[in-house]
Amino acid sequence: MSTDSHLLNLVRARRTGRGWSQQKLADRAGIARASVSAIEIQRLVPSTAAALAIAAALDCRVEDLFQLPASHSVEPDWAWPMPSRERRYWRAEIGSRTLLYPYESTQLGTIEHDGVMLAGELRPRTETPPPTLVMACCDPAVGLLAGELARTSGIRLLAFFRPSRQALALLKNGLVHVAGSHLGHAREAGNATAVERELGTGYRLVRVAEWEEGVATAASDRTSLRALMKSKQRWVARELGSGARQCLDELLGSRPAPRRLARDHRGVADAIRSGWADAGVCLRIAAEEASLNFLSVRNEAYDLCFAEAIANDPRIRALVKAIQSSSFRQLVDDLPGYQSTGIGAVVRV
């Protein structure tokens, strides 16, 4: 073995993701525990034989564990404008670029930041943030996927809330690895059609779930969907470009679009629960969490989209593997309005 402080290794992330001690990994790989420790703190680069043994023990490829870092000779770019001169940020590698992401409330709550911008100066907390997958999506349950990804591969997921078309636009501009989309009925090729229209070809979709979208109303309102659409309601809508807004526009037809807007599915439910609105389109899970009545409209396919060119990126491979796992499938089936039908299927666009 030799030393090389420039080689990035993900051995510790993979090991802790499995809940193994250093001794257990050493026993499985047939090497000394001290060697595992030295590799994890980057004092030693393993020989070819040791690297193969560790990869075999962790059931992954060598390139999933050891990577050459992207060049940092160029200052990192901001993925989108910093809203203030003092703010926390995250850092991630996308292709050959290092991007900084201003802190914002994510679908996963508060996530440990990689640094702080103070008076226009970057102050990193660490030189080597954990391996990170950046996603734009509107899935209220994305935290379950983040947990599965961290557990099985040690990869951190940054999940920024964006409606489907905004998420696809970020993917097109190379600002995220993955974009979530639900722009079609479950039994139709709606997401593939939308991706081809918005991005062109050269992409893949992986099915995460089918979910139930419909109209949420106050819990005391047990009217039918048909009767509800004929009555006068204070509607709350999602912004243009979201799957929920597409569904609501179809329901309202030629009637004026609502002026009240909510940021996400749970925002729609909160608006109704607080009395700010009478009805709105959201997912069943958001309505049930808020103890609201739910009138089903349709089942939708929820897919994650990524570029064909990064299909072999270790983070993408780990993502697909996590989605295809039996443990994640069970988690999805336990959610209100979610089904694991077709989960893990990958199609090319």
Short mmCIF file of C-alpha atoms in Angstrom, two decimals:
data_model
loop_
_atom_site.label_atom_id
_atom_site.label_comp_id
_atom_site.label_asym_id
_atom_site.label_seq_id
_atom_site.Cartn_x
_atom_site.Cartn_y
_atom_site.Cartn_z
CA MET A 1 0.00 0.00 0.00
CA SER A 2 1.05 3.61 -0.59
CA THR A 3 -0.04 7.03 0.54
CA ASP A 4 -1.97 9.46 -1.69
CA SER A 5 -3.93 12.26 -0.06
CA HIS A 6 -5.62 13.17 -3.36
CA LEU A 7 -7.58 9.94 -3.84
CA LEU A 8 -11.13 10.11 -2.52
CA ASN A 9 -12.46 6.95 -0.93
CA LEU A 10 -15.96 6.03 0.17
CA VAL A 11 -15.03 2.98 2.24
CA ARG A 12 -16.17 4.43 5.55
CA ALA A 13 -19.48 5.61 4.06
CA ARG A 14 -20.16 2.15 2.62
CA ARG A 15 -19.11 0.38 5.82
CA THR A 16 -21.18 2.52 8.18
CA GLY A 17 -24.10 2.34 5.79
CA ARG A 18 -24.14 -1.40 6.41
CA GLY A 19 -23.72 -0.93 10.15
CA TRP A 20 -20.35 -2.75 10.15
CA SER A 21 -17.41 -2.12 12.43
CA GLN A 22 -13.92 -1.76 10.98
CA GLN A 23 -13.11 -5.19 12.38
CA LYS A 24 -16.05 -6.79 10.60
CA LEU A 25 -15.01 -5.29 7.27
CA ALA A 26 -11.42 -6.37 7.87
CA ASP A 27 -12.53 -9.93 8.60
CA ARG A 28 -14.76 -10.04 5.50
CA ALA A 29 -11.98 -8.65 3.28
CA GLY A 30 -9.17 -10.69 4.83
CA ILE A 31 -7.02 -7.69 5.73
CA ALA A 32 -5.90 -6.11 9.01
CA ARG A 33 -8.22 -3.78 10.89
CA ALA A 34 -5.42 -1.21 11.06
CA SER A 35 -5.31 -1.21 7.27
CA VAL A 36 -9.05 -0.49 7.09
CA SER A 37 -8.60 2.41 9.52
CA ALA A 38 -5.66 3.83 7.53
CA ILE A 39 -7.59 3.59 4.26
CA GLU A 40 -10.62 5.35 5.72
CA ILE A 41 -8.62 8.32 7.00
CA GLN A 42 -6.73 8.44 3.67
CA ARG A 43 -3.32 7.64 5.08
CA LEU A 44 -3.04 4.61 2.81
CA VAL A 45 -4.21 3.78 -0.70
CA PRO A 46 -4.92 0.04 -0.90
CA SER A 47 -3.14 -2.26 -3.29
CA THR A 48 -5.14 -3.67 -6.19
CA ALA A 49 -5.69 -6.92 -4.30
CA ALA A 50 -6.84 -5.13 -1.13
CA ALA A 51 -9.16 -2.84 -3.08
CA LEU A 52 -10.75 -5.81 -4.85
CA ALA A 53 -11.16 -7.63 -1.53
CA ILE A 54 -12.82 -4.64 0.13
CA ALA A 55 -15.13 -4.11 -2.84
CA ALA A 56 -16.13 -7.78 -2.81
CA ALA A 57 -16.83 -7.65 0.92
CA LEU A 58 -19.04 -4.59 0.45
CA ASP A 59 -20.71 -6.03 -2.65
CA CYS A 60 -19.80 -3.13 -4.96
CA ARG A 61 -17.28 -2.16 -7.61
CA VAL A 62 -13.81 -0.79 -6.84
CA GLU A 63 -14.72 2.44 -8.64
CA ASP A 64 -17.69 2.80 -6.27
CA LEU A 65 -15.17 3.05 -3.41
CA PHE A 66 -12.19 4.92 -4.82
CA GLN A 67 -12.39 7.96 -7.08
CA LEU A 68 -10.14 10.66 -8.42
CA PRO A 69 -11.48 14.01 -7.23
CA ALA A 70 -12.64 16.62 -9.68
CA SER A 71 -10.16 19.41 -10.25
CA HIS A 72 -10.58 22.31 -7.84
CA SER A 73 -8.30 24.67 -9.76
CA VAL A 74 -11.39 26.63 -10.82
CA GLU A 75 -13.55 28.38 -8.24
CA PRO A 76 -16.87 26.60 -7.69
CA ASP A 77 -19.99 28.12 -9.24
CA TRP A 78 -23.26 28.83 -7.53
CA ALA A 79 -26.02 26.59 -8.83
CA TRP A 80 -28.42 29.53 -8.51
CA PRO A 81 -28.11 33.03 -7.03
CA MET A 82 -27.29 33.39 -3.36
CA PRO A 83 -30.23 35.23 -1.76
CA SER A 84 -28.03 37.03 0.78
CA ARG A 85 -24.37 37.67 1.56
CA GLU A 86 -24.54 35.51 4.68
CA ARG A 87 -25.92 32.02 4.25
CA ARG A 88 -25.07 28.36 4.68
CA TYR A 89 -24.37 26.28 1.59
CA TRP A 90 -23.81 22.74 0.35
CA ARG A 91 -21.25 21.58 -2.20
CA ALA A 92 -21.56 18.82 -4.77
CA GLU A 93 -19.85 17.58 -7.92
CA ILE A 94 -21.90 17.41 -11.10
CA GLY A 95 -19.89 16.19 -14.06
CA SER A 96 -16.63 18.13 -14.08
CA ARG A 97 -18.12 21.06 -12.17
CA THR A 98 -18.15 21.86 -8.48
CA LEU A 99 -21.39 23.61 -7.57
CA LEU A 100 -22.44 25.41 -4.42
CA TYR A 101 -26.08 25.28 -3.37
CA PRO A 102 -27.47 28.06 -1.13
CA TYR A 103 -29.21 26.71 1.93
CA GLU A 104 -32.97 26.44 1.66
CA SER A 105 -35.64 24.39 3.35
CA THR A 106 -35.49 21.00 1.66
CA GLN A 107 -37.84 18.04 1.48
CA LEU A 108 -35.57 16.43 4.08
CA GLY A 109 -35.62 19.17 6.70
CA THR A 110 -32.34 20.59 7.99
CA ILE A 111 -29.24 18.91 6.57
CA GLU A 112 -25.71 19.48 7.82
CA HIS A 113 -24.16 22.22 5.69
CA ASP A 114 -20.71 22.21 4.08
CA GLY A 115 -19.82 25.82 4.72
CA VAL A 116 -20.99 29.37 5.32
CA MET A 117 -20.86 32.49 3.19
CA LEU A 118 -20.04 35.45 5.44
CA ALA A 119 -19.63 38.97 4.04
CA GLY A 120 -19.07 37.56 0.58
CA GLU A 121 -16.38 35.11 1.74
CA LEU A 122 -16.67 31.32 1.55
CA ARG A 123 -15.85 29.56 4.81
CA PRO A 124 -15.93 25.79 4.24
CA ARG A 125 -16.46 23.48 7.19
CA THR A 126 -14.72 20.60 5.42
CA GLU A 127 -12.56 20.13 2.35
CA THR A 128 -14.21 16.82 1.46
CA PRO A 129 -18.02 16.84 1.81
CA PRO A 130 -19.66 13.41 1.69
CA PRO A 131 -20.52 11.95 -1.73
CA THR A 132 -23.69 13.81 -2.69
CA LEU A 133 -26.55 13.23 -5.10
CA VAL A 134 -28.54 16.36 -5.96
CA MET A 135 -32.24 15.95 -6.78
CA ALA A 136 -35.08 18.31 -7.62
CA CYS A 137 -38.51 16.85 -6.89
CA CYS A 138 -41.84 17.32 -5.12
CA ASP A 139 -42.22 13.91 -3.45
CA PRO A 140 -43.37 14.38 0.18
CA ALA A 141 -41.86 10.99 1.04
CA VAL A 142 -38.42 11.52 -0.49
CA GLY A 143 -36.92 11.22 3.00
CA LEU A 144 -37.48 7.46 2.83
CA LEU A 145 -35.36 7.26 -0.31
CA ALA A 146 -32.70 9.44 1.29
CA GLY A 147 -32.56 7.08 4.25
CA GLU A 148 -32.31 4.00 2.04
CA LEU A 149 -29.55 5.60 -0.05
CA ALA A 150 -27.55 6.59 3.02
CA ARG A 151 -27.99 3.17 4.62
CA THR A 152 -26.97 1.14 1.58
CA SER A 153 -24.25 3.33 0.07
CA GLY A 154 -23.39 6.18 2.44
CA ILE A 155 -24.41 8.76 -0.17
CA ARG A 156 -26.00 12.02 0.96
CA LEU A 157 -29.12 13.12 -0.88
CA LEU A 158 -29.92 16.81 -1.32
CA ALA A 159 -33.57 16.99 -2.36
CA PHE A 160 -34.67 20.48 -3.36
CA PHE A 161 -38.37 21.11 -3.73
CA ARG A 162 -39.24 21.95 -7.34
CA PRO A 163 -42.37 21.19 -9.40
CA SER A 164 -41.91 18.76 -12.28
CA ARG A 165 -41.17 21.18 -15.13
CA GLN A 166 -38.82 23.30 -13.00
CA ALA A 167 -37.03 20.13 -11.91
CA LEU A 168 -36.58 19.05 -15.54
CA ALA A 169 -35.26 22.51 -16.43
CA LEU A 170 -32.61 22.26 -13.70
CA LEU A 171 -31.61 18.85 -15.03
CA LYS A 172 -31.36 20.21 -18.56
CA ASN A 173 -29.04 22.98 -17.35
CA GLY A 174 -26.78 20.53 -15.51
CA LEU A 175 -27.61 21.86 -12.05
CA VAL A 176 -28.96 18.61 -10.54
CA HIS A 177 -28.25 14.93 -11.11
CA VAL A 178 -31.87 13.82 -10.99
CA ALA A 179 -35.29 15.37 -11.55
CA GLY A 180 -38.63 14.02 -10.33
CA SER A 181 -41.61 14.10 -12.68
CA HIS A 182 -45.31 13.22 -12.47
CA LEU A 183 -46.90 14.64 -15.58
CA GLY A 184 -49.02 11.75 -16.75
CA HIS A 185 -51.44 9.01 -15.77
CA ALA A 186 -49.90 5.84 -14.38
CA ARG A 187 -50.89 3.74 -17.39
CA GLU A 188 -49.66 6.23 -19.96
CA ALA A 189 -46.21 7.33 -21.11
CA GLY A 190 -46.78 10.82 -19.71
CA ASN A 191 -43.40 11.29 -18.08
CA ALA A 192 -41.46 9.95 -21.05
CA THR A 193 -43.44 12.24 -23.35
CA ALA A 194 -42.85 15.23 -21.07
CA VAL A 195 -39.13 14.53 -20.80
CA GLU A 196 -38.74 14.22 -24.55
CA ARG A 197 -40.68 17.45 -25.03
CA GLU A 198 -38.77 19.38 -22.37
CA LEU A 199 -35.28 17.87 -22.71
CA GLY A 200 -35.08 15.82 -25.91
CA THR A 201 -33.58 12.33 -25.97
CA GLY A 202 -30.59 10.86 -24.14
CA TYR A 203 -32.25 10.41 -20.74
CA ARG A 204 -33.50 7.57 -18.56
CA LEU A 205 -36.46 7.29 -16.25
CA VAL A 206 -36.58 5.05 -13.21
CA ARG A 207 -40.00 4.37 -11.68
CA VAL A 208 -40.21 5.21 -7.99
CA ALA A 209 -43.92 4.68 -7.37
CA GLU A 210 -47.45 5.13 -8.53
CA TRP A 211 -49.35 7.55 -6.35
CA GLU A 212 -52.90 8.80 -5.96
CA GLU A 213 -53.66 12.44 -6.73
CA GLY A 214 -56.99 14.06 -6.04
CA VAL A 215 -58.91 16.83 -4.32
CA ALA A 216 -58.54 17.50 -0.60
CA THR A 217 -61.40 19.16 1.28
CA ALA A 218 -62.29 19.82 4.90
CA ALA A 219 -62.80 16.58 6.81
CA SER A 220 -66.49 17.41 7.41
CA ASP A 221 -67.18 17.78 3.67
CA ARG A 222 -68.13 14.33 2.35
CA THR A 223 -69.51 15.44 -1.02
CA SER A 224 -68.71 13.64 -4.27
CA LEU A 225 -66.14 14.95 -6.73
CA ARG A 226 -68.84 15.75 -9.28
CA ALA A 227 -70.88 17.72 -6.76
CA LEU A 228 -67.78 19.49 -5.48
CA MET A 229 -66.83 20.69 -8.99
CA LYS A 230 -70.33 22.15 -9.47
CA SER A 231 -70.23 24.06 -6.18
CA LYS A 232 -68.51 27.33 -5.40
CA GLN A 233 -65.21 26.70 -3.67
CA ARG A 234 -62.17 28.72 -2.64
CA TRP A 235 -59.50 26.75 -4.45
CA VAL A 236 -55.81 26.70 -3.61
CA ALA A 237 -53.53 25.78 -6.50
CA ARG A 238 -49.94 24.84 -7.12
CA GLU A 239 -47.76 26.86 -9.48
CA LEU A 240 -47.71 26.31 -13.23
CA GLY A 241 -45.47 23.44 -14.28
CA SER A 242 -46.48 21.15 -11.44
CA GLY A 243 -48.37 17.91 -11.90
CA ALA A 244 -50.96 18.99 -9.31
CA ARG A 245 -51.64 22.23 -11.19
CA GLN A 246 -52.02 20.28 -14.44
CA CYS A 247 -54.60 18.06 -12.73
CA LEU A 248 -56.50 21.04 -11.26
CA ASP A 249 -56.56 22.89 -14.60
CA GLU A 250 -58.10 19.80 -16.19
CA LEU A 251 -60.78 19.71 -13.49
CA LEU A 252 -61.61 23.43 -13.69
CA GLY A 253 -61.71 23.53 -17.47
CA SER A 254 -62.45 27.08 -18.67
CA ARG A 255 -63.00 28.50 -15.18
CA PRO A 256 -60.48 31.12 -13.94
CA ALA A 257 -57.35 29.81 -12.27
CA PRO A 258 -57.22 30.20 -8.46
CA ARG A 259 -55.29 33.13 -7.03
CA ARG A 260 -54.27 31.28 -3.90
CA LEU A 261 -51.03 29.33 -4.41
CA ALA A 262 -49.31 26.76 -2.20
CA ARG A 263 -45.66 25.76 -2.43
CA ASP A 264 -46.09 21.99 -2.31
CA HIS A 265 -48.53 19.15 -1.65
CA ARG A 266 -48.43 19.64 2.11
CA GLY A 267 -48.88 23.38 1.59
CA VAL A 268 -52.17 22.69 -0.21
CA ALA A 269 -53.34 20.53 2.71
CA ASP A 270 -52.23 23.13 5.28
CA ALA A 271 -54.14 25.87 3.44
CA ILE A 272 -57.36 23.84 3.65
CA ARG A 273 -56.82 22.73 7.23
CA SER A 274 -56.25 26.34 8.33
CA GLY A 275 -59.40 27.56 6.57
CA TRP A 276 -57.52 29.68 4.02
CA ALA A 277 -59.04 27.62 1.21
CA ASP A 278 -61.83 25.07 0.78
CA ALA A 279 -60.29 22.64 -1.71
CA GLY A 280 -57.13 21.89 -3.65
CA VAL A 281 -55.33 19.16 -5.57
CA CYS A 282 -52.61 17.24 -3.74
CA LEU A 283 -51.48 13.69 -3.06
CA ARG A 284 -53.50 11.39 -0.81
CA ILE A 285 -50.60 11.18 1.64
CA ALA A 286 -50.70 14.96 2.23
CA ALA A 287 -54.48 14.96 2.72
CA GLU A 288 -54.43 12.04 5.17
CA GLU A 289 -51.55 13.52 7.17
CA ALA A 290 -53.68 16.66 7.59
CA SER A 291 -56.83 14.63 8.46
CA LEU A 292 -58.67 15.97 5.40
CA ASN A 293 -61.26 14.37 3.17
CA PHE A 294 -59.77 13.11 -0.10
CA LEU A 295 -61.56 12.60 -3.42
CA SER A 296 -59.42 10.55 -5.79
CA VAL A 297 -58.98 11.82 -9.35
CA ARG A 298 -56.27 9.61 -10.86
CA ASN A 299 -53.22 7.46 -10.30
CA GLU A 300 -49.98 8.94 -11.58
CA ALA A 301 -46.57 7.53 -12.41
CA TYR A 302 -43.79 9.14 -10.39
CA ASP A 303 -40.40 8.78 -12.10
CA LEU A 304 -36.90 10.09 -11.56
CA CYS A 305 -35.07 11.30 -14.66
CA PHE A 306 -31.31 11.42 -15.21
CA ALA A 307 -29.03 11.84 -18.21
CA GLU A 308 -27.94 8.71 -20.05
CA ALA A 309 -24.36 10.03 -19.90
CA ILE A 310 -24.17 9.59 -16.11
CA ALA A 311 -25.92 6.23 -15.87
CA ASN A 312 -22.69 4.62 -14.60
CA ASP A 313 -21.95 7.33 -12.04
CA PRO A 314 -21.64 5.51 -8.68
CA ARG A 315 -24.26 7.81 -7.18
CA ILE A 316 -26.79 7.02 -9.90
CA ARG A 317 -26.06 3.30 -9.70
CA ALA A 318 -26.56 3.45 -5.93
CA LEU A 319 -29.82 5.38 -6.38
CA VAL A 320 -31.28 2.81 -8.78
CA LYS A 321 -30.14 -0.04 -6.54
CA ALA A 322 -31.79 1.59 -3.52
CA ILE A 323 -35.07 2.06 -5.41
CA GLN A 324 -35.01 -1.57 -6.57
CA SER A 325 -34.40 -2.95 -3.07
CA SER A 326 -37.11 -4.99 -1.39
CA SER A 327 -36.85 -2.85 1.76
CA PHE A 328 -37.65 0.34 -0.15
CA ARG A 329 -40.49 -1.35 -2.01
CA GLN A 330 -42.05 -2.28 1.34
CA LEU A 331 -41.71 1.29 2.59
CA VAL A 332 -43.48 2.61 -0.51
CA ASP A 333 -46.35 0.11 -0.20
CA ASP A 334 -46.94 1.22 3.40
CA LEU A 335 -47.55 4.86 2.39
CA PRO A 336 -51.12 6.16 1.92
CA GLY A 337 -51.90 6.40 -1.79
CA TYR A 338 -48.55 4.96 -2.93
CA GLN A 339 -48.03 1.69 -4.79
CA SER A 340 -44.77 0.00 -5.75
CA THR A 341 -46.21 -1.12 -9.12
CA GLY A 342 -43.36 -1.15 -11.64
CA ILE A 343 -40.91 0.22 -9.10
CA GLY A 344 -37.29 0.21 -10.25
CA ALA A 345 -38.12 -0.20 -13.95
CA VAL A 346 -35.76 1.85 -16.12
CA VAL A 347 -36.73 3.15 -19.57
CA ARG A 348 -34.77 5.18 -22.10
CA VAL A 349 -36.07 8.41 -23.58
#
